[in-house]
mmCIF file of C-alpha atoms in Angstrom:
data_model
loop_
_atom_site.group_PDB
_atom_site.id
_atom_site.type_symbol
_atom_site.label_atom_id
_atom_site.label_comp_id
_atom_site.label_asym_id
_atom_site.label_seq_id
_atom_site.Cartn_x
_atom_site.Cartn_y
_atom_site.Cartn_z
ATOM 1 C CA MET A 7 -25.192 24.499 -59.322
ATOM 2 C CA ARG A 8 -25.889 23.499 -62.912
ATOM 3 C CA ARG A 9 -23.945 20.433 -63.920
ATOM 4 C CA MET A 10 -21.956 21.161 -67.043
ATOM 5 C CA ASP A 11 -22.409 18.797 -69.973
ATOM 6 C CA PRO A 12 -18.855 17.474 -70.420
ATOM 7 C CA ARG A 13 -19.138 17.455 -74.229
ATOM 8 C CA HIS A 14 -19.651 21.179 -74.168
ATOM 9 C CA SER A 15 -17.079 21.891 -71.513
ATOM 10 C CA THR A 16 -14.454 23.495 -73.781
ATOM 11 C CA VAL A 17 -16.945 25.817 -75.446
ATOM 12 C CA ASP A 18 -18.693 26.618 -72.188
ATOM 13 C CA LEU A 19 -15.426 27.377 -70.447
ATOM 14 C CA GLU A 20 -14.338 29.712 -73.217
ATOM 15 C CA GLU A 21 -17.634 31.583 -72.884
ATOM 16 C CA LEU A 22 -17.255 31.637 -69.116
ATOM 17 C CA HIS A 23 -13.752 33.054 -69.411
ATOM 18 C CA THR A 24 -15.053 35.774 -71.692
ATOM 19 C CA ARG A 25 -17.777 36.670 -69.214
ATOM 20 C CA VAL A 26 -15.308 36.696 -66.331
ATOM 21 C CA ALA A 27 -12.915 38.856 -68.314
ATOM 22 C CA GLN A 28 -15.707 41.337 -69.064
ATOM 23 C CA ARG A 29 -16.811 41.567 -65.476
ATOM 24 C CA VAL A 30 -13.490 41.570 -63.672
ATOM 25 C CA LYS A 31 -11.070 43.177 -66.043
ATOM 26 C CA GLY A 32 -13.412 45.320 -68.071
ATOM 27 C CA LEU A 33 -12.281 43.575 -71.241
ATOM 28 C CA ARG A 34 -14.512 43.035 -74.232
ATOM 29 C CA PRO A 35 -14.416 39.957 -76.458
ATOM 30 C CA ARG A 36 -11.804 40.596 -79.119
ATOM 31 C CA THR A 37 -13.078 42.010 -82.367
ATOM 32 C CA GLU A 38 -13.323 39.447 -85.140
ATOM 33 C CA ARG A 39 -10.874 40.375 -87.849
ATOM 34 C CA PRO A 40 -12.434 40.499 -91.291
ATOM 35 C CA HIS A 41 -10.982 38.096 -93.841
ATOM 36 C CA LEU A 42 -11.002 38.454 -97.603
ATOM 37 C CA LEU A 43 -11.916 36.447 -100.692
ATOM 38 C CA GLU A 44 -10.681 37.865 -103.979
ATOM 39 C CA ILE A 45 -11.420 36.603 -107.476
ATOM 40 C CA ILE A 46 -7.975 36.270 -109.062
ATOM 41 C CA GLU A 47 -8.957 34.473 -112.301
ATOM 42 C CA GLY A 48 -12.132 34.040 -114.322
ATOM 43 C CA PRO A 49 -15.373 36.031 -114.479
ATOM 44 C CA GLY A 50 -15.382 38.919 -112.021
ATOM 45 C CA LYS A 51 -11.569 38.998 -111.745
ATOM 46 C CA GLY A 52 -10.508 41.643 -109.254
ATOM 47 C CA THR A 53 -13.719 41.478 -107.194
ATOM 48 C CA ARG A 54 -13.024 41.456 -103.471
ATOM 49 C CA PHE A 55 -15.405 40.128 -100.829
ATOM 50 C CA ARG A 56 -14.726 41.363 -97.318
ATOM 51 C CA LEU A 57 -15.854 38.617 -94.933
ATOM 52 C CA GLU A 58 -17.407 39.838 -91.708
ATOM 53 C CA GLN A 59 -20.646 37.866 -91.375
ATOM 54 C CA PRO A 60 -20.947 34.491 -89.629
ATOM 55 C CA SER A 61 -22.028 32.785 -92.854
ATOM 56 C CA TYR A 62 -22.332 33.311 -96.593
ATOM 57 C CA ASP A 63 -23.795 31.435 -99.552
ATOM 58 C CA LEU A 64 -21.679 31.420 -102.709
ATOM 59 C CA GLY A 65 -23.299 30.842 -106.087
ATOM 60 C CA ARG A 66 -24.454 32.388 -109.332
ATOM 61 C CA GLY A 67 -28.073 32.740 -108.191
ATOM 62 C CA SER A 68 -29.503 36.012 -107.008
ATOM 63 C CA GLN A 69 -30.189 34.411 -103.632
ATOM 64 C CA ALA A 70 -26.452 33.979 -103.025
ATOM 65 C CA SER A 71 -24.858 36.430 -100.624
ATOM 66 C CA LEU A 72 -21.582 36.265 -102.583
ATOM 67 C CA VAL A 73 -22.488 36.153 -106.282
ATOM 68 C CA LEU A 74 -20.078 34.484 -108.731
ATOM 69 C CA ASP A 75 -21.270 35.340 -112.223
ATOM 70 C CA SER A 76 -20.407 32.222 -114.185
ATOM 71 C CA ASP A 77 -22.395 29.390 -115.791
ATOM 72 C CA GLU A 78 -19.845 26.932 -114.406
ATOM 73 C CA VAL A 79 -20.801 27.927 -110.880
ATOM 74 C CA SER A 80 -23.935 26.317 -109.429
ATOM 75 C CA ARG A 81 -26.856 28.429 -108.296
ATOM 76 C CA LEU A 82 -25.920 27.572 -104.698
ATOM 77 C CA HIS A 83 -22.374 26.273 -104.927
ATOM 78 C CA ALA A 84 -20.793 26.513 -101.480
ATOM 79 C CA LYS A 85 -21.307 27.786 -97.972
ATOM 80 C CA LEU A 86 -18.855 29.750 -95.864
ATOM 81 C CA THR A 87 -19.251 29.460 -92.104
ATOM 82 C CA ARG A 88 -17.214 31.216 -89.452
ATOM 83 C CA ILE A 89 -16.340 29.123 -86.383
ATOM 84 C CA ASP A 90 -13.949 30.458 -83.733
ATOM 85 C CA GLY A 91 -12.814 33.179 -86.107
ATOM 86 C CA GLU A 92 -11.961 30.768 -88.935
ATOM 87 C CA TYR A 93 -13.969 30.268 -92.097
ATOM 88 C CA THR A 94 -14.871 26.828 -93.386
ATOM 89 C CA MET A 95 -15.965 26.435 -96.996
ATOM 90 C CA GLU A 96 -18.279 23.505 -97.704
ATOM 91 C CA ASP A 97 -19.691 22.211 -100.959
ATOM 92 C CA ALA A 98 -23.442 22.795 -101.037
ATOM 93 C CA GLY A 99 -24.073 20.021 -103.583
ATOM 94 C CA SER A 100 -22.582 21.839 -106.553
ATOM 95 C CA ARG A 101 -22.140 20.363 -110.020
ATOM 96 C CA ASN A 102 -18.422 21.155 -110.376
ATOM 97 C CA GLY A 103 -17.274 20.955 -106.777
ATOM 98 C CA ILE A 104 -14.519 22.827 -104.957
ATOM 99 C CA LEU A 105 -10.796 22.601 -105.601
ATOM 100 C CA LEU A 106 -8.579 23.666 -102.696
ATOM 101 C CA ASN A 107 -5.110 24.459 -104.030
ATOM 102 C CA GLY A 108 -5.900 22.086 -106.900
ATOM 103 C CA ILE A 109 -7.252 19.231 -104.737
ATOM 104 C CA ARG A 110 -10.938 18.298 -104.819
ATOM 105 C CA VAL A 111 -12.428 18.663 -101.336
ATOM 106 C CA HIS A 112 -15.873 18.547 -99.818
ATOM 107 C CA ALA A 113 -15.010 21.087 -97.125
ATOM 108 C CA ALA A 114 -11.991 22.802 -95.604
ATOM 109 C CA VAL A 115 -11.050 25.197 -92.848
ATOM 110 C CA LEU A 116 -9.410 27.970 -94.863
ATOM 111 C CA ARG A 117 -5.891 29.253 -94.327
ATOM 112 C CA ASP A 118 -4.133 32.387 -95.466
ATOM 113 C CA GLY A 119 -3.148 32.145 -99.131
ATOM 114 C CA ASP A 120 -5.482 29.263 -100.024
ATOM 115 C CA GLU A 121 -6.726 29.223 -103.603
ATOM 116 C CA LEU A 122 -10.245 27.959 -104.199
ATOM 117 C CA GLN A 123 -11.656 27.074 -107.604
ATOM 118 C CA LEU A 124 -15.421 27.021 -108.069
ATOM 119 C CA GLY A 125 -16.178 26.279 -111.709
ATOM 120 C CA ASP A 126 -13.986 28.646 -113.695
ATOM 121 C CA VAL A 127 -13.736 31.173 -110.860
ATOM 122 C CA LEU A 128 -10.485 31.147 -108.905
ATOM 123 C CA LEU A 129 -10.496 32.861 -105.513
ATOM 124 C CA ARG A 130 -7.736 33.610 -103.054
ATOM 125 C CA TYR A 131 -8.431 33.690 -99.324
ATOM 126 C CA SER A 132 -6.560 36.105 -97.076
ATOM 127 C CA GLU A 133 -6.783 36.148 -93.292
ATOM 128 C CA GLY A 134 -7.058 39.206 -91.122
ATOM 129 C CA VAL A 135 -6.938 41.953 -93.719
ATOM 130 C CA MET B 6 -26.286 10.492 -95.312
ATOM 131 C CA SER B 7 -26.961 7.011 -96.570
ATOM 132 C CA GLY B 8 -24.572 5.731 -99.223
ATOM 133 C CA GLU B 9 -22.081 8.552 -98.778
ATOM 134 C CA LEU B 10 -18.557 8.216 -97.449
ATOM 135 C CA PHE B 11 -16.692 11.196 -95.993
ATOM 136 C CA VAL B 12 -13.196 11.491 -94.535
ATOM 137 C CA ARG B 13 -12.044 14.361 -92.334
ATOM 138 C CA PHE B 14 -8.516 14.913 -91.077
ATOM 139 C CA TRP B 15 -8.235 16.015 -87.429
ATOM 140 C CA GLY B 16 -4.574 15.203 -86.825
ATOM 141 C CA VAL B 17 -1.912 14.608 -89.466
ATOM 142 C CA ARG B 18 1.331 15.103 -87.543
ATOM 143 C CA GLY B 19 3.626 12.277 -86.488
ATOM 144 C CA SER B 20 5.474 11.668 -83.233
ATOM 145 C CA ILE B 21 4.561 14.796 -81.241
ATOM 146 C CA PRO B 22 2.187 17.775 -81.534
ATOM 147 C CA THR B 23 3.767 20.725 -83.322
ATOM 148 C CA PRO B 24 1.680 23.884 -82.894
ATOM 149 C CA GLY B 25 3.042 27.121 -84.296
ATOM 150 C CA PRO B 26 3.257 29.289 -87.380
ATOM 151 C CA ARG B 27 5.517 26.867 -89.307
ATOM 152 C CA THR B 28 2.853 24.159 -89.243
ATOM 153 C CA ARG B 29 -0.337 26.184 -89.264
ATOM 154 C CA ARG B 30 -1.599 25.193 -92.720
ATOM 155 C CA TYR B 31 -1.190 21.399 -92.502
ATOM 156 C CA GLY B 32 -1.682 21.410 -88.735
ATOM 157 C CA GLY B 33 0.181 20.272 -85.637
ATOM 158 C CA ASN B 34 -2.158 17.738 -84.022
ATOM 159 C CA THR B 35 -1.162 14.083 -83.984
ATOM 160 C CA SER B 36 -2.905 11.249 -85.769
ATOM 161 C CA CYS B 37 -6.715 11.221 -85.941
ATOM 162 C CA VAL B 38 -9.056 10.688 -88.904
ATOM 163 C CA GLU B 39 -12.859 10.707 -88.896
ATOM 164 C CA VAL B 40 -14.691 8.525 -91.399
ATOM 165 C CA ARG B 41 -18.447 8.839 -91.882
ATOM 166 C CA ALA B 42 -19.969 5.852 -93.614
ATOM 167 C CA GLY B 43 -23.603 6.842 -93.903
ATOM 168 C CA LYS B 44 -24.644 7.342 -90.286
ATOM 169 C CA THR B 45 -21.750 5.315 -88.887
ATOM 170 C CA LEU B 46 -18.920 7.226 -87.225
ATOM 171 C CA LEU B 47 -15.520 5.577 -87.383
ATOM 172 C CA VAL B 48 -12.411 7.138 -85.884
ATOM 173 C CA PHE B 49 -8.899 6.049 -86.726
ATOM 174 C CA ASP B 50 -6.315 6.795 -84.045
ATOM 175 C CA ALA B 51 -6.747 8.875 -80.924
ATOM 176 C CA GLY B 52 -3.884 11.368 -81.244
ATOM 177 C CA THR B 53 -4.324 14.962 -80.103
ATOM 178 C CA GLY B 54 -6.599 15.675 -83.083
ATOM 179 C CA LEU B 55 -9.246 13.627 -81.249
ATOM 180 C CA ARG B 56 -9.775 16.463 -78.769
ATOM 181 C CA GLU B 57 -10.849 18.778 -81.573
ATOM 182 C CA LEU B 58 -13.131 16.104 -83.008
ATOM 183 C CA GLY B 59 -14.728 15.868 -79.567
ATOM 184 C CA VAL B 60 -15.389 19.621 -79.514
ATOM 185 C CA HIS B 61 -16.875 19.379 -83.016
ATOM 186 C CA LEU B 62 -19.165 16.494 -82.033
ATOM 187 C CA GLY B 63 -20.268 18.452 -78.956
ATOM 188 C CA ARG B 64 -21.295 21.357 -81.172
ATOM 189 C CA ARG B 65 -23.242 19.024 -83.451
ATOM 190 C CA ASN B 66 -24.975 17.657 -80.359
ATOM 191 C CA GLU B 67 -25.352 14.159 -81.788
ATOM 192 C CA ALA B 68 -26.678 12.212 -78.845
ATOM 193 C CA PRO B 69 -26.644 9.359 -78.189
ATOM 194 C CA LEU B 70 -23.330 8.980 -79.962
ATOM 195 C CA THR B 71 -21.719 5.713 -81.042
ATOM 196 C CA VAL B 72 -18.025 5.835 -81.923
ATOM 197 C CA HIS B 73 -16.146 2.969 -83.551
ATOM 198 C CA LEU B 74 -12.517 3.586 -82.571
ATOM 199 C CA PHE B 75 -9.618 1.869 -84.328
ATOM 200 C CA LEU B 76 -6.058 2.320 -83.111
ATOM 201 C CA SER B 77 -3.122 1.642 -85.400
ATOM 202 C CA HIS B 78 -1.015 1.018 -82.285
ATOM 203 C CA PRO B 79 -0.709 2.472 -78.800
ATOM 204 C CA HIS B 80 2.319 4.773 -79.182
ATOM 205 C CA TRP B 81 1.782 8.194 -77.612
ATOM 206 C CA ASP B 82 1.010 10.125 -80.767
ATOM 207 C CA HIS B 83 -1.863 7.740 -81.491
ATOM 208 C CA ILE B 84 -3.604 7.628 -78.092
ATOM 209 C CA GLN B 85 -2.777 10.905 -76.355
ATOM 210 C CA GLY B 86 -5.999 12.667 -77.283
ATOM 211 C CA PHE B 87 -8.310 10.123 -75.689
ATOM 212 C CA PRO B 88 -8.370 11.551 -72.134
ATOM 213 C CA PHE B 89 -9.441 14.883 -73.680
ATOM 214 C CA PHE B 90 -12.184 13.433 -75.897
ATOM 215 C CA GLY B 91 -15.312 15.181 -74.605
ATOM 216 C CA PRO B 92 -17.848 12.500 -75.622
ATOM 217 C CA ALA B 93 -15.981 9.963 -73.453
ATOM 218 C CA TYR B 94 -17.313 11.880 -70.424
ATOM 219 C CA ASP B 95 -20.928 11.661 -71.546
ATOM 220 C CA SER B 96 -23.038 8.787 -70.274
ATOM 221 C CA SER B 97 -25.050 8.666 -73.495
ATOM 222 C CA THR B 98 -21.932 7.823 -75.561
ATOM 223 C CA THR B 99 -20.827 4.330 -76.528
ATOM 224 C CA ILE B 100 -17.261 3.813 -77.705
ATOM 225 C CA TYR B 101 -16.170 0.510 -79.231
ATOM 226 C CA VAL B 102 -12.387 0.072 -79.117
ATOM 227 C CA TYR B 103 -11.316 -2.492 -81.704
ATOM 228 C CA GLY B 104 -8.368 -4.830 -81.502
ATOM 229 C CA PRO B 105 -7.178 -8.046 -83.134
ATOM 230 C CA LYS B 106 -8.991 -11.256 -82.264
ATOM 231 C CA GLY B 107 -8.229 -12.372 -78.713
ATOM 232 C CA ASP B 108 -6.109 -9.305 -77.975
ATOM 233 C CA ASP B 109 -7.426 -6.332 -75.987
ATOM 234 C CA LYS B 110 -3.959 -4.734 -75.646
ATOM 235 C CA HIS B 111 -5.150 -1.529 -77.311
ATOM 236 C CA TYR B 112 -8.043 -1.174 -74.890
ATOM 237 C CA GLN B 113 -5.771 -1.911 -71.927
ATOM 238 C CA LEU B 114 -3.118 0.618 -72.968
ATOM 239 C CA LEU B 115 -5.734 3.245 -73.773
ATOM 240 C CA SER B 116 -7.059 2.908 -70.251
ATOM 241 C CA GLY B 117 -3.556 2.490 -68.773
ATOM 242 C CA GLN B 118 -2.528 5.969 -69.894
ATOM 243 C CA MET B 119 -5.225 7.288 -67.545
ATOM 244 C CA SER B 120 -3.791 5.762 -64.384
ATOM 245 C CA ASN B 121 -3.566 8.542 -61.815
ATOM 246 C CA ALA B 122 0.204 8.870 -62.185
ATOM 247 C CA TYR B 123 -0.455 10.307 -65.659
ATOM 248 C CA PHE B 124 -3.893 11.885 -65.578
ATOM 249 C CA PRO B 125 -6.303 13.173 -62.902
ATOM 250 C CA VAL B 126 -9.439 11.446 -64.200
ATOM 251 C CA ARG B 127 -9.549 7.655 -64.006
ATOM 252 C CA PHE B 128 -10.634 5.607 -66.979
ATOM 253 C CA SER B 129 -13.274 3.955 -64.796
ATOM 254 C CA ASP B 130 -14.744 7.376 -64.000
ATOM 255 C CA LEU B 131 -15.477 8.226 -67.636
ATOM 256 C CA GLY B 132 -19.201 8.443 -68.214
ATOM 257 C CA ALA B 133 -19.282 6.744 -71.601
ATOM 258 C CA LYS B 134 -19.787 3.052 -72.107
ATOM 259 C CA ILE B 135 -16.364 1.978 -73.421
ATOM 260 C CA VAL B 136 -16.279 -1.541 -74.778
ATOM 261 C CA PRO B 137 -13.407 -3.590 -76.238
ATOM 262 C CA ARG B 138 -14.290 -5.380 -79.458
ATOM 263 C CA SER B 139 -12.335 -7.914 -81.452
ATOM 264 C CA PHE B 140 -11.986 -8.513 -85.148
ATOM 265 C CA LYS B 141 -13.364 -11.818 -86.344
ATOM 266 C CA GLY B 142 -10.333 -12.990 -88.240
ATOM 267 C CA HIS B 143 -9.315 -10.056 -90.414
ATOM 268 C CA ALA B 144 -12.629 -8.229 -90.726
ATOM 269 C CA VAL B 145 -15.380 -6.757 -88.602
ATOM 270 C CA GLU B 146 -18.739 -5.085 -89.166
ATOM 271 C CA ALA B 147 -18.641 -1.637 -87.596
ATOM 272 C CA GLY B 148 -22.105 -0.140 -87.917
ATOM 273 C CA ASP B 149 -22.865 0.025 -91.640
ATOM 274 C CA ALA B 150 -19.219 -0.331 -92.692
ATOM 275 C CA GLN B 151 -16.954 -3.299 -93.030
ATOM 276 C CA VAL B 152 -13.391 -2.869 -91.773
ATOM 277 C CA HIS B 153 -10.484 -5.149 -92.652
ATOM 278 C CA LEU B 154 -7.213 -5.072 -90.759
ATOM 279 C CA PHE B 155 -3.689 -5.903 -91.862
ATOM 280 C CA SER B 156 -0.314 -6.013 -90.146
ATOM 281 C CA GLN B 157 2.357 -3.410 -90.752
ATOM 282 C CA LYS B 158 6.081 -2.969 -90.181
ATOM 283 C CA HIS B 159 6.701 -0.880 -87.067
ATOM 284 C CA PRO B 160 8.620 -1.365 -83.811
ATOM 285 C CA GLY B 161 6.132 -3.155 -81.544
ATOM 286 C CA GLY B 162 3.818 -3.698 -84.525
ATOM 287 C CA SER B 163 1.036 -1.602 -85.999
ATOM 288 C CA LEU B 164 -2.217 -2.209 -87.835
ATOM 289 C CA GLY B 165 -3.599 -0.814 -91.053
ATOM 290 C CA PHE B 166 -7.320 -0.658 -91.770
ATOM 291 C CA ARG B 167 -9.389 -0.773 -94.936
ATOM 292 C CA VAL B 168 -12.950 0.565 -94.763
ATOM 293 C CA GLU B 169 -15.487 -0.702 -97.293
ATOM 294 C CA TYR B 170 -18.824 1.030 -97.634
ATOM 295 C CA ALA B 171 -21.240 1.421 -100.543
ATOM 296 C CA LYS B 172 -18.649 0.021 -102.993
ATOM 297 C CA LYS B 173 -16.111 2.629 -101.904
ATOM 298 C CA SER B 174 -12.902 2.056 -100.010
ATOM 299 C CA VAL B 175 -10.598 4.044 -97.754
ATOM 300 C CA VAL B 176 -7.359 2.701 -96.288
ATOM 301 C CA PHE B 177 -5.752 4.121 -93.150
ATOM 302 C CA SER B 178 -2.135 3.027 -93.001
ATOM 303 C CA THR B 179 0.177 4.893 -90.699
ATOM 304 C CA ASP B 180 3.429 3.925 -88.977
ATOM 305 C CA ASN B 181 4.482 1.434 -91.606
ATOM 306 C CA GLU B 182 8.142 1.257 -92.627
ATOM 307 C CA LEU B 183 7.522 0.159 -96.187
ATOM 308 C CA ASP B 184 11.186 0.498 -97.106
ATOM 309 C CA GLN B 185 11.918 -2.610 -95.046
ATOM 310 C CA LEU B 186 9.409 -4.592 -97.090
ATOM 311 C CA LEU B 187 10.705 -3.882 -100.594
ATOM 312 C CA LYS B 188 11.540 -6.725 -102.925
ATOM 313 C CA ASP B 189 15.076 -5.375 -103.308
ATOM 314 C CA LYS B 190 16.218 -2.857 -100.688
ATOM 315 C CA LYS B 191 19.700 -2.568 -102.164
ATOM 316 C CA ALA B 192 18.363 -1.659 -105.598
ATOM 317 C CA ALA B 193 16.178 1.045 -104.090
ATOM 318 C CA ALA B 194 19.200 2.520 -102.317
ATOM 319 C CA ALA B 195 21.457 2.343 -105.381
ATOM 320 C CA ARG B 196 18.912 3.600 -107.936
ATOM 321 C CA PRO B 197 16.392 5.728 -106.011
ATOM 322 C CA ASP B 198 14.752 7.109 -109.162
ATOM 323 C CA GLU B 199 13.613 3.672 -110.304
ATOM 324 C CA LEU B 200 10.362 2.053 -109.213
ATOM 325 C CA ARG B 201 10.627 0.462 -105.763
ATOM 326 C CA ALA B 202 8.850 -2.856 -106.220
ATOM 327 C CA PHE B 203 6.775 -4.625 -103.573
ATOM 328 C CA PRO B 204 5.731 -8.260 -103.243
ATOM 329 C CA SER B 205 2.194 -8.554 -104.608
ATOM 330 C CA GLU B 206 0.750 -9.860 -101.322
ATOM 331 C CA LEU B 207 1.654 -6.563 -99.630
ATOM 332 C CA LEU B 208 -0.316 -4.644 -102.229
ATOM 333 C CA GLU B 209 -3.557 -6.551 -101.665
ATOM 334 C CA PRO B 210 -4.841 -4.619 -98.603
ATOM 335 C CA ILE B 211 -4.661 -1.324 -100.499
ATOM 336 C CA ARG B 212 -5.511 -2.636 -103.990
ATOM 337 C CA ASP B 213 -7.615 -0.165 -106.029
ATOM 338 C CA ALA B 214 -8.515 1.889 -102.947
ATOM 339 C CA ASP B 215 -10.370 5.129 -103.625
ATOM 340 C CA LEU B 216 -8.246 6.803 -100.958
ATOM 341 C CA LEU B 217 -5.063 5.695 -99.211
ATOM 342 C CA ILE B 218 -4.070 7.716 -96.142
ATOM 343 C CA ALA B 219 -0.463 6.735 -95.620
ATOM 344 C CA ASP B 220 2.475 7.562 -93.368
ATOM 345 C CA ALA B 221 5.064 9.371 -95.503
ATOM 346 C CA GLN B 222 7.282 10.869 -92.846
ATOM 347 C CA TYR B 223 10.722 11.058 -94.425
ATOM 348 C CA THR B 224 12.459 12.338 -97.493
ATOM 349 C CA ASP B 225 14.909 9.970 -99.149
ATOM 350 C CA GLU B 226 17.793 11.900 -97.607
ATOM 351 C CA GLU B 227 16.376 11.835 -94.068
ATOM 352 C CA TYR B 228 15.613 8.132 -94.110
ATOM 353 C CA ASP B 229 19.237 6.990 -94.123
ATOM 354 C CA ALA B 230 19.604 8.176 -90.520
ATOM 355 C CA LYS B 231 16.205 6.774 -89.441
ATOM 356 C CA VAL B 232 16.258 3.170 -90.631
ATOM 357 C CA GLY B 233 14.305 1.005 -88.204
ATOM 358 C CA TRP B 234 12.340 3.893 -86.683
ATOM 359 C CA GLY B 235 9.146 2.583 -88.245
ATOM 360 C CA HIS B 236 8.365 5.149 -90.948
ATOM 361 C CA PRO B 237 8.886 5.146 -94.718
ATOM 362 C CA ARG B 238 10.278 7.460 -97.334
ATOM 363 C CA SER B 239 7.451 9.386 -98.958
ATOM 364 C CA ASN B 240 8.719 8.413 -102.427
ATOM 365 C CA THR B 241 8.395 4.735 -101.475
ATOM 366 C CA VAL B 242 4.775 5.336 -100.483
ATOM 367 C CA VAL B 243 4.062 6.868 -103.894
ATOM 368 C CA ASP B 244 5.465 3.740 -105.574
ATOM 369 C CA PHE B 245 3.424 1.536 -103.217
ATOM 370 C CA ALA B 246 0.188 3.349 -104.071
ATOM 371 C CA GLY B 247 0.953 3.387 -107.800
ATOM 372 C CA GLN B 248 1.620 -0.363 -107.985
ATOM 373 C CA ALA B 249 -1.659 -1.105 -106.163
ATOM 374 C CA GLY B 250 -3.822 1.064 -108.438
ATOM 375 C CA VAL B 251 -4.795 3.494 -105.677
ATOM 376 C CA LYS B 252 -6.767 6.507 -106.940
ATOM 377 C CA ARG B 253 -5.935 9.176 -104.326
ATOM 378 C CA LEU B 254 -2.977 9.202 -101.944
ATOM 379 C CA ALA B 255 -3.009 11.439 -98.867
ATOM 380 C CA LEU B 256 0.473 11.698 -97.375
ATOM 381 C CA THR B 257 0.256 11.961 -93.590
ATOM 382 C CA HIS B 258 2.139 11.490 -90.302
ATOM 383 C CA HIS B 259 4.120 14.593 -91.214
ATOM 384 C CA ASP B 260 7.504 14.832 -89.557
ATOM 385 C CA PRO B 261 7.522 17.272 -86.602
ATOM 386 C CA MET B 262 10.559 18.989 -88.137
ATOM 387 C CA HIS B 263 8.778 19.616 -91.440
ATOM 388 C CA SER B 264 7.253 23.048 -91.984
ATOM 389 C CA ASP B 265 4.274 23.653 -94.265
ATOM 390 C CA ARG B 266 6.651 24.676 -97.011
ATOM 391 C CA GLU B 267 8.730 21.518 -96.627
ATOM 392 C CA ILE B 268 5.598 19.367 -96.808
ATOM 393 C CA ASP B 269 4.628 21.226 -99.998
ATOM 394 C CA VAL B 270 7.985 20.244 -101.493
ATOM 395 C CA LEU B 271 7.607 16.630 -100.405
ATOM 396 C CA VAL B 272 4.124 16.459 -101.947
ATOM 397 C CA SER B 273 5.325 18.093 -105.133
ATOM 398 C CA GLU B 274 8.143 15.533 -105.449
ATOM 399 C CA GLY B 275 5.583 12.772 -104.971
ATOM 400 C CA GLU B 276 3.356 14.166 -107.719
ATOM 401 C CA LEU B 277 6.275 14.392 -110.141
ATOM 402 C CA ARG B 278 7.433 10.895 -109.270
ATOM 403 C CA ALA B 279 3.970 9.438 -109.889
ATOM 404 C CA ARG B 280 3.872 11.068 -113.367
ATOM 405 C CA ARG B 281 7.410 9.992 -114.199
ATOM 406 C CA LEU B 282 6.688 6.377 -113.258
ATOM 407 C CA GLY B 283 3.556 6.370 -115.412
ATOM 408 C CA TYR B 284 0.932 6.526 -112.643
ATOM 409 C CA GLU B 285 -0.972 9.294 -114.411
ATOM 410 C CA GLU B 286 -4.238 8.621 -112.577
ATOM 411 C CA LEU B 287 -2.767 8.675 -109.074
ATOM 412 C CA GLU B 288 -3.514 11.921 -107.252
ATOM 413 C CA VAL B 289 -0.943 12.758 -104.544
ATOM 414 C CA PHE B 290 -1.558 15.404 -101.887
ATOM 415 C CA GLY B 291 -0.730 16.238 -98.295
ATOM 416 C CA ALA B 292 -3.273 15.411 -95.588
ATOM 417 C CA ARG B 293 -4.257 18.633 -93.858
ATOM 418 C CA GLU B 294 -6.219 19.292 -90.691
ATOM 419 C CA GLY B 295 -9.741 20.567 -91.223
ATOM 420 C CA VAL B 296 -10.114 19.142 -94.735
ATOM 421 C CA THR B 297 -13.052 16.863 -95.565
ATOM 422 C CA LEU B 298 -13.071 14.629 -98.637
ATOM 423 C CA LYS B 299 -16.112 13.006 -100.178
ATOM 424 C CA ILE B 300 -15.186 9.572 -101.494
#
């Protein structure tokens, strides 16, 4: 029997439980609920981004998967990554940084109602829309 | 990354874990803070937030891993996560557990909580190399960082720590009843809106820190019934940080009875107080699980 690496035990067990649930109970892994980022102030006000992918790049450049059309936003400003159904926003080396509810942060696991300022673009995050 | 200093909050709750919708935003895990000084990993306190840090480190697959672990004191909410810290089960991990010179009490109590009356896995059966280390006087080199310790006011005693790295500084100071250390306790009680002054020697360990992470468990009103329990009024902490020239103040060790909304109010009062007392440059905010700061 394969010896489980203890550092991965929690993750491995969760995956094992999912597999057991599929096989025994006929259950499927629960559907990931989409979350939402909405521009509430600044350029693009009213734009809504429905979040369903495991990761996104935010920036003003055309390479960004979520484009924020402002000179105060860096070409690649921040990354959004989904882990266990929760999105984390992380500064990608931007010029103006990220403010989470007015506090400068490097990264944060987002919570319902959080306001994020990237340059002059203010976004609101909503969970499970 | 070399020359960069990051702080991540994994547990910001005091006394006991408080999961649930009322605490979801700030978080319900007890005391644990990760500090990355270049490639050096320092961990302050081993409350229940440590379990989540262990899961995170497992995902990053950083092996072999060296952890420099500093415990403010061995009360439950500061050690309870250790038996669930995944890397402690991995033979490629080394964990240094720091204590004052000539005193391995923290190491002993950390291992003591894993006697088989309390927990099914014995400390001696953990795969990691777990080594007690002592401060040399009041400082120690931990990887690339220098850490200074200082004594605090708490039943049974507690330690505060100041991390210095690349000309930046972070202070971790939890379970410290600052209100018992004021120059004039009666004046603070009679005129709570006035500055609560501290003896200058108490300000030295936090002087000009880029970030102070400080226990701020009680409101002024709550404190009257909790004198001697080992935790300060949050307003007193604001005054403490302001007098020492601290740049950013993260209020932590949130009371288990405080909801997210109540912590918001407490933080807001702290911000207003800092402005009113003339500490315009002091940024006050609530420590929140899952938030990383770059210092």
